[in-house]
GROMACS .gro file of C-alpha atoms in nm:
model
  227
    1UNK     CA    1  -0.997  -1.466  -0.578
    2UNK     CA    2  -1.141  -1.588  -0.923
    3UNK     CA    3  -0.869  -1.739  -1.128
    4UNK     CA    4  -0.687  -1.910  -0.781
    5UNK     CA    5  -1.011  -2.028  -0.673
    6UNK     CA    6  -1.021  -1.850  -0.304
    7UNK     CA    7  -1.390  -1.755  -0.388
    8UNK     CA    8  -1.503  -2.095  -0.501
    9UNK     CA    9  -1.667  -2.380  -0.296
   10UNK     CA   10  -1.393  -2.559  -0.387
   11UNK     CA   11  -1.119  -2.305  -0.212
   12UNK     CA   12  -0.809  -2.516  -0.046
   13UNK     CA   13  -0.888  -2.864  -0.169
   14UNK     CA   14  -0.610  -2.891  -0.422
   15UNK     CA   15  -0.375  -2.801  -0.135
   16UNK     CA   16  -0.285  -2.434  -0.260
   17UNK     CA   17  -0.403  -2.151  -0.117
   18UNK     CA   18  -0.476  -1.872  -0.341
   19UNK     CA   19  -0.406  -1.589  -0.154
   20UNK     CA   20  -0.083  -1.722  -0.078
   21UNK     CA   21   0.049  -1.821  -0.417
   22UNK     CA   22  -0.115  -1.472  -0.559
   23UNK     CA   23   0.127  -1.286  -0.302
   24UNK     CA   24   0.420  -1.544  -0.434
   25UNK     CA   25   0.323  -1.429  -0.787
   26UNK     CA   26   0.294  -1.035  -0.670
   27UNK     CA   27   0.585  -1.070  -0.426
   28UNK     CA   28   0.829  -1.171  -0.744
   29UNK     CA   29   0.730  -0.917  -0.950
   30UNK     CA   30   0.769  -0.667  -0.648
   31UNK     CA   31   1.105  -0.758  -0.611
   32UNK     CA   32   1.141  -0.742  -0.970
   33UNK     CA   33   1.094  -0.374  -0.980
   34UNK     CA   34   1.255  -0.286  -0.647
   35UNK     CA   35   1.589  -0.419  -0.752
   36UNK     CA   36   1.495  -0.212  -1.057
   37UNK     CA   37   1.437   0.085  -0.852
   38UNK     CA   38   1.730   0.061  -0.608
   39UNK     CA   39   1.977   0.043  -0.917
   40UNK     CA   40   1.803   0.363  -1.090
   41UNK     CA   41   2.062   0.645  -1.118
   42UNK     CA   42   1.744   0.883  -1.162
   43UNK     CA   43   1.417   0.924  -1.021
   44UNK     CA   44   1.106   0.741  -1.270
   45UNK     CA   45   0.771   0.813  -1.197
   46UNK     CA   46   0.670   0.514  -1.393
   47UNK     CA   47   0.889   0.313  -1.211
   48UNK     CA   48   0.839   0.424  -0.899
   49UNK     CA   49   0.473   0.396  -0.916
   50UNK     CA   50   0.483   0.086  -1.048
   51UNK     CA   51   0.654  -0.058  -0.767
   52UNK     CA   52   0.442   0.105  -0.544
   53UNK     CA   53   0.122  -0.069  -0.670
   54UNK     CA   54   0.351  -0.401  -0.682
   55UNK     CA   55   0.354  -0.328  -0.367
   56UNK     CA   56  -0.029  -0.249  -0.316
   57UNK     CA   57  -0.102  -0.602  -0.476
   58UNK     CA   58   0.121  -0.826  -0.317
   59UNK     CA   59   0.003  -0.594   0.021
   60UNK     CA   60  -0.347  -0.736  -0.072
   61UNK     CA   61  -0.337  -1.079  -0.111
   62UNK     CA   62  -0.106  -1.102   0.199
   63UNK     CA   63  -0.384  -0.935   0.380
   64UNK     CA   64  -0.663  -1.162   0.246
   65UNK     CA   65  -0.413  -1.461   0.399
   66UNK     CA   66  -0.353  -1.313   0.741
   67UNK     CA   67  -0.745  -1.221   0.758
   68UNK     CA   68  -0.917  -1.484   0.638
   69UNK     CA   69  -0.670  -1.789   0.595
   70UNK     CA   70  -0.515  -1.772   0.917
   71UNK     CA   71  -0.918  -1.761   1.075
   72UNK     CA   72  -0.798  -1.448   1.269
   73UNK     CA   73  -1.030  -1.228   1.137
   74UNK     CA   74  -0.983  -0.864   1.036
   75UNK     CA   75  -0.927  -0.732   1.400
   76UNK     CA   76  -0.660  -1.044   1.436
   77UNK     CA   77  -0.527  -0.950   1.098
   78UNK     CA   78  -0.514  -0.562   1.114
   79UNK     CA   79  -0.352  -0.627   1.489
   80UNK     CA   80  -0.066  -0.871   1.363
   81UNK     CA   81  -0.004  -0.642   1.085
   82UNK     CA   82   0.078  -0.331   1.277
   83UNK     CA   83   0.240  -0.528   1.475
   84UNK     CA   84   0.489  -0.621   1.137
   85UNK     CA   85   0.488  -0.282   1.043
   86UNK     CA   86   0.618  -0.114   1.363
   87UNK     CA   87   0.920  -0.397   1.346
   88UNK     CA   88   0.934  -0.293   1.043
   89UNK     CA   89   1.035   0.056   1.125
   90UNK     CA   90   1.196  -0.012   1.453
   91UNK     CA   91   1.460  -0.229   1.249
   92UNK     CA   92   1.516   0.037   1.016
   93UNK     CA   93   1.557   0.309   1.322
   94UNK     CA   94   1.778   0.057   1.478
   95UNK     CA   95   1.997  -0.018   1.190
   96UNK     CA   96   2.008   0.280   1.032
   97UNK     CA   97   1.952   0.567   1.269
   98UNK     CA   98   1.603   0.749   1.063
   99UNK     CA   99   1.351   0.606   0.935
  100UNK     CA  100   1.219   0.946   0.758
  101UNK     CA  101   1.204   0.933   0.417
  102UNK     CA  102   1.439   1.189   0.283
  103UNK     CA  103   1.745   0.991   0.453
  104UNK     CA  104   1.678   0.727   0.190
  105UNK     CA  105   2.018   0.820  -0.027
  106UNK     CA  106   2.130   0.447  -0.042
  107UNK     CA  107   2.052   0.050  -0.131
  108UNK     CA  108   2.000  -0.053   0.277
  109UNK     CA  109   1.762   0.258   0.374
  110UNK     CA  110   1.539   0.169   0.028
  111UNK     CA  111   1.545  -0.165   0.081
  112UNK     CA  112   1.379  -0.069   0.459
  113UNK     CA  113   1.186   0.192   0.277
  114UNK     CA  114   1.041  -0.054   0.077
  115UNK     CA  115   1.003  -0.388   0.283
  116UNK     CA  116   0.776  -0.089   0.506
  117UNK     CA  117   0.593   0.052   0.213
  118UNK     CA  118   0.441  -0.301   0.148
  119UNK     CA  119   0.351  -0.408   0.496
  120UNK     CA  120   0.165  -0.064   0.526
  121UNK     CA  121  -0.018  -0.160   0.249
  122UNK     CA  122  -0.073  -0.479   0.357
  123UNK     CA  123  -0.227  -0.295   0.725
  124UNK     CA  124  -0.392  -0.091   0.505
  125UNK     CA  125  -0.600  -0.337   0.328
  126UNK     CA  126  -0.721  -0.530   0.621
  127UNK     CA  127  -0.769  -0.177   0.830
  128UNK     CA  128  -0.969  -0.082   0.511
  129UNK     CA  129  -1.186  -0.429   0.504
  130UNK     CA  130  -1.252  -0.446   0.814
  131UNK     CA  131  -1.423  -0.119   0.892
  132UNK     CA  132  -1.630  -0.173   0.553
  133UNK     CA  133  -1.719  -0.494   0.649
  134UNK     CA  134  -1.942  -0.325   0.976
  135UNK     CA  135  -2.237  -0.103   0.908
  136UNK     CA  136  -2.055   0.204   0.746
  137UNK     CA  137  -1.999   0.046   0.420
  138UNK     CA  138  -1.777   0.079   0.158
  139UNK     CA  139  -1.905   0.470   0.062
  140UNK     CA  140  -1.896   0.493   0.474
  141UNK     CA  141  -1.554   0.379   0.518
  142UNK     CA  142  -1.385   0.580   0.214
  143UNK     CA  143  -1.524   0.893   0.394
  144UNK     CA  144  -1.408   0.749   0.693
  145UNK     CA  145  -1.045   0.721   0.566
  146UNK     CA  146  -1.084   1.023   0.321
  147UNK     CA  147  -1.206   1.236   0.645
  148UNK     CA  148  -0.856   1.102   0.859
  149UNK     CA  149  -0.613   1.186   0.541
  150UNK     CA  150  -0.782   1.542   0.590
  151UNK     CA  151  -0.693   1.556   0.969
  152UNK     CA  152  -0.331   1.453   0.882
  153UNK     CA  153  -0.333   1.734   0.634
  154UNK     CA  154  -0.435   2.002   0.870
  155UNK     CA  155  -0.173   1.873   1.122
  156UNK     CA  156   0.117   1.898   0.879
  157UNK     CA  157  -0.002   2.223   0.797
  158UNK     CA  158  -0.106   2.376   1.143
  159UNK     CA  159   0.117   2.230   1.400
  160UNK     CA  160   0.467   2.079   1.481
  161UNK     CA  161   0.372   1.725   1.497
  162UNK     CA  162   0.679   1.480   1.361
  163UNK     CA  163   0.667   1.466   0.975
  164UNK     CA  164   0.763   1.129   1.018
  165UNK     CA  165   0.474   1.024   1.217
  166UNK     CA  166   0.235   1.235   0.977
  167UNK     CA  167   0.402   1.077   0.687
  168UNK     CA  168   0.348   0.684   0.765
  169UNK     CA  169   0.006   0.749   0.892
  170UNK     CA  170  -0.107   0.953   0.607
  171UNK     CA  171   0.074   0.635   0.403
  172UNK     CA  172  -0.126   0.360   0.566
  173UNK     CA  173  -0.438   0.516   0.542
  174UNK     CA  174  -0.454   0.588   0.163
  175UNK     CA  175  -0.418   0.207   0.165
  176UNK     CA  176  -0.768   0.155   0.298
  177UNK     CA  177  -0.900   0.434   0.155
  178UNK     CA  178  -0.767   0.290  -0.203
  179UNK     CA  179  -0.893  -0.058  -0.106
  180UNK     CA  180  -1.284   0.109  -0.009
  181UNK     CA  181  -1.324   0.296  -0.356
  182UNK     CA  182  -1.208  -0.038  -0.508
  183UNK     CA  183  -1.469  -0.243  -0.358
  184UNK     CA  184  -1.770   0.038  -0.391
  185UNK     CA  185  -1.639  -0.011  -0.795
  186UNK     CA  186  -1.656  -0.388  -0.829
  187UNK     CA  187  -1.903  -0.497  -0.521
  188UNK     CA  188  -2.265  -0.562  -0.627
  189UNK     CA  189  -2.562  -0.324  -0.568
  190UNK     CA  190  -2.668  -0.520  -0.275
  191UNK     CA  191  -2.363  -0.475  -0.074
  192UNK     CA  192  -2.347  -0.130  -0.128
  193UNK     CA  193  -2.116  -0.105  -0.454
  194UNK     CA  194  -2.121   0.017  -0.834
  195UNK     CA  195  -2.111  -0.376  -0.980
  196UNK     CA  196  -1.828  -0.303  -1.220
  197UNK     CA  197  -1.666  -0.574  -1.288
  198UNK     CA  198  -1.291  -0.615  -1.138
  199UNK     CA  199  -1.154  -0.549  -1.501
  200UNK     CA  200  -1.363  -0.243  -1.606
  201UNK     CA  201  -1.285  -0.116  -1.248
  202UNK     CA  202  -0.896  -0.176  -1.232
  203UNK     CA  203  -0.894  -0.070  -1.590
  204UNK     CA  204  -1.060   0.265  -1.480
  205UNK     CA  205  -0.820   0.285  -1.168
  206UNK     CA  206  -0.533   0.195  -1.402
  207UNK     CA  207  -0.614   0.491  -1.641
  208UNK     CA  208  -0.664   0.737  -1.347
  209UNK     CA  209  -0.303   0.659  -1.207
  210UNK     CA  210  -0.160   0.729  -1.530
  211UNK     CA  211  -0.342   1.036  -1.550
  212UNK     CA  212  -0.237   1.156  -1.258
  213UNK     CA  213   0.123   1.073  -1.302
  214UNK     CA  214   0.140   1.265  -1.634
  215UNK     CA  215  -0.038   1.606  -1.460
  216UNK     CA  216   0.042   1.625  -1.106
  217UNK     CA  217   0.420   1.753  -1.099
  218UNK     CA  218   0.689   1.435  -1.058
  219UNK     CA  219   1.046   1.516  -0.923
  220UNK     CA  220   1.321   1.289  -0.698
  221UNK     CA  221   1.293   1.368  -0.330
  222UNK     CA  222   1.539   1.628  -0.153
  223UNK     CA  223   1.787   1.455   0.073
  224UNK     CA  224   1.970   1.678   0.330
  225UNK     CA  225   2.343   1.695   0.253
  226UNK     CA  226   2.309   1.511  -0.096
  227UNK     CA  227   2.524   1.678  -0.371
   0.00000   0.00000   0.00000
């Protein structure tokens, strides 16, 4: 948005557009570390986390393009992109019998796994933008989001409802919920946000995740009939 020029009043006229090259830039280094990933013989929480927000920031500007490039708007946008993510997963389910999680044992089933990861993200972000961009606000829509991810919860715990369902919906919707905090951290006062600047706020973001990872317990996944 800043260093491509997408926020500018000169946005477009050298021909580029921002959001697209960005996701070039972030789709690269996303495949980077998924080859990475695929050819691990052990599970990496710093690996595997730093795919995933390669994944969250190629997901992004891809998001910005289908919402505001392609003049379809976030209910366009957030409309095409479920519509890529449920190919997504019906190309998986057709190729590979599963698409749940813990049947991802080989190179094919990750390379679904992952190809799905980033166009949830990529839902995500426009699902996120546009409900903030209506009268709930960024604060309104992180509750929003915060208050679904707590529904999904008490289904997984209280009731039979597929796993697999649970699992890609709580997925998607810690996109938008990530995406709302962001923009209550950088977005000015006026607009309902903290006015950090983007650095200080992906700097304090960047510090939290790493945080996290080093606390909260990190193992590989358990795959039915794996020895």
């Amino acid at each position: 948005m800043s260093w491509l020029g997408e926020t500018t009043p000169d946005a477009g006229q050298s021909g580029l557009n921002g959001y697209l090259l960005g996701t070039a830039i972030f789709g690269l280094l996303l495949v980077g570390l998924v080859w990475l990933q695929i050819r691990a013989r052990r599970f990496n929480p710093w690996l595997y986390w730093a795919t995933i927000i390669a994944s969250t920031t190629a997901g992004t500007t891809l998001a910005d393009f289908a919402t505001r490039s392609l003049g379809i708007g976030y209910p366009g946008g957030s409309l095409l992109l479920l519509g890529c993510v449920l190919a997504s997963l019906l190309s998986w389910y057709r190729t590979l019998g599963s698409v749940a999680v813990d049947t991802v044992v080989g190179p094919r089933a990750e390379t679904f796994y992952w190809i799905t990861i980033t166009l949830s993200q990529t839902l995500g972000t426009a699902l996120g933008d546009w409900i903030a961009d209506g009268s709930l606000g960024y604060s309104g829509a992180a509750l929003v989001f915060g208050g679904a991810l707590i529904v999904i919860a008490v289904l997984y715990l209280r009731t039979q409802v597929s796993r697999v369902i649970l699992f890609w919906a709580a997925f998607i919707l810690t996109r938008p919920l990530g995406a709302t905090v962001g923009d209550f951290l950088d977005k000015p006062v006026t607009k309902g946000g903290l006015a950090f600047s983007r650095p200080v706020a992906t700097i304090v973001l960047g510090v939290t995740i790493a945080l996290l990872i080093l606390v909260l317990p990190q193992r590989a996944g358990r795959h039915p009939g794996k020895r």
